[in-house]
Phi, psi and omega in degrees: 000127180289157173296148174302151179252130172281157183294344180176184177302147178301134180281354182232156175287140175234130176251111183263135178226136172266148177302157176290170181302137178249172177302315181289327173303313182297328179273355181077024181262140176284140185254308182057235180281349177281178184214157169208155186284163176294144170280176175299319176299319178298323177292323176295321178297320178297318178296322178297320177295325176298321178294323177295315179299319179296320179294331177277001179060040176287135181206170176300336179287330187257331189221153163267165177225129179231144180222146168308144179285354182289146191305318183294326177286319178298317179297317178298316181299316180298316182290320185283326186269354187308315184275355180269342186085356179278148171237124185285134175272130178300133182226105184301334181290349178266001183293163180282158177301138176289133186260006175053231184289347182271348182301130180089353181264155172274164178296327177295316178296321179294315182297329180291318184268332181228079183306139183273148171291161180299145175053042181288131175273171184295322182289322176297322177302310180295323185294332183263010180293120181293125180078007182277168178289142180290135180302322181295329178291321177296317179297320180295316181288329176294316178296319179299319179295312181301320180292340182274350184288133179244345180227162171307146188215146168262125181242120180256118189217213188228170188305302183292317180298321179297318178304315182290320177302315182294314180299318179296314183297330181267001180070030183258186185245191182300326181299322179293319177297323178298318187282333186284133175213107180269122178298147173296140182096358178241165182241133176259120181259126179244123177200143177054036178074012180234163180229144171210164179244100183302140178290139177290146177294152179289138174268172179300324179291324175299315182295321179297315179297321179296315180298318179296321179295320180294325179296334181277355182281000000 
């Protein structure tokens, strides 16, 4: 089944963010509709995204903010948006795909009970999850959300949902969603049918390391 098609390029800028690292991410456990809190590293990643948003001059005057209602996304939104003045509105269409019987399990545990076919991609992996949410349903709600945007927006979401949002916004197919992987702590900017990942601003510690490095030349 092909991805839904939007009528054209998004008329507004979208800044996509994945939640920071969680306890279950660190343990290699799939979360889906389940939740676990951010780790210290995850909180640093959220703060780093906040610095990127501040450098992009994001504010309530310029952007709306929407977040998955799941705890890890809400926590990330609060930490990242603090210096922008934005408060994220919970948006159920941004929630992560339901993982059915695999929620809470590691990939090793899954591979033991449900052996994978050779060269399995990430979308095929999600598609064969017993009792999980259908990929096409996630794509439909993602497309519905994008079509509802009237202003530039910051969207705080999850790994699989973010892949589909980006592919849809760019008018691409499942292969593009398969290939896309945004690191936690970075922001994906979508505008005029193109995508880029803005560089984070240098922190004082970055500048100190650079100065020390230059002194050694």
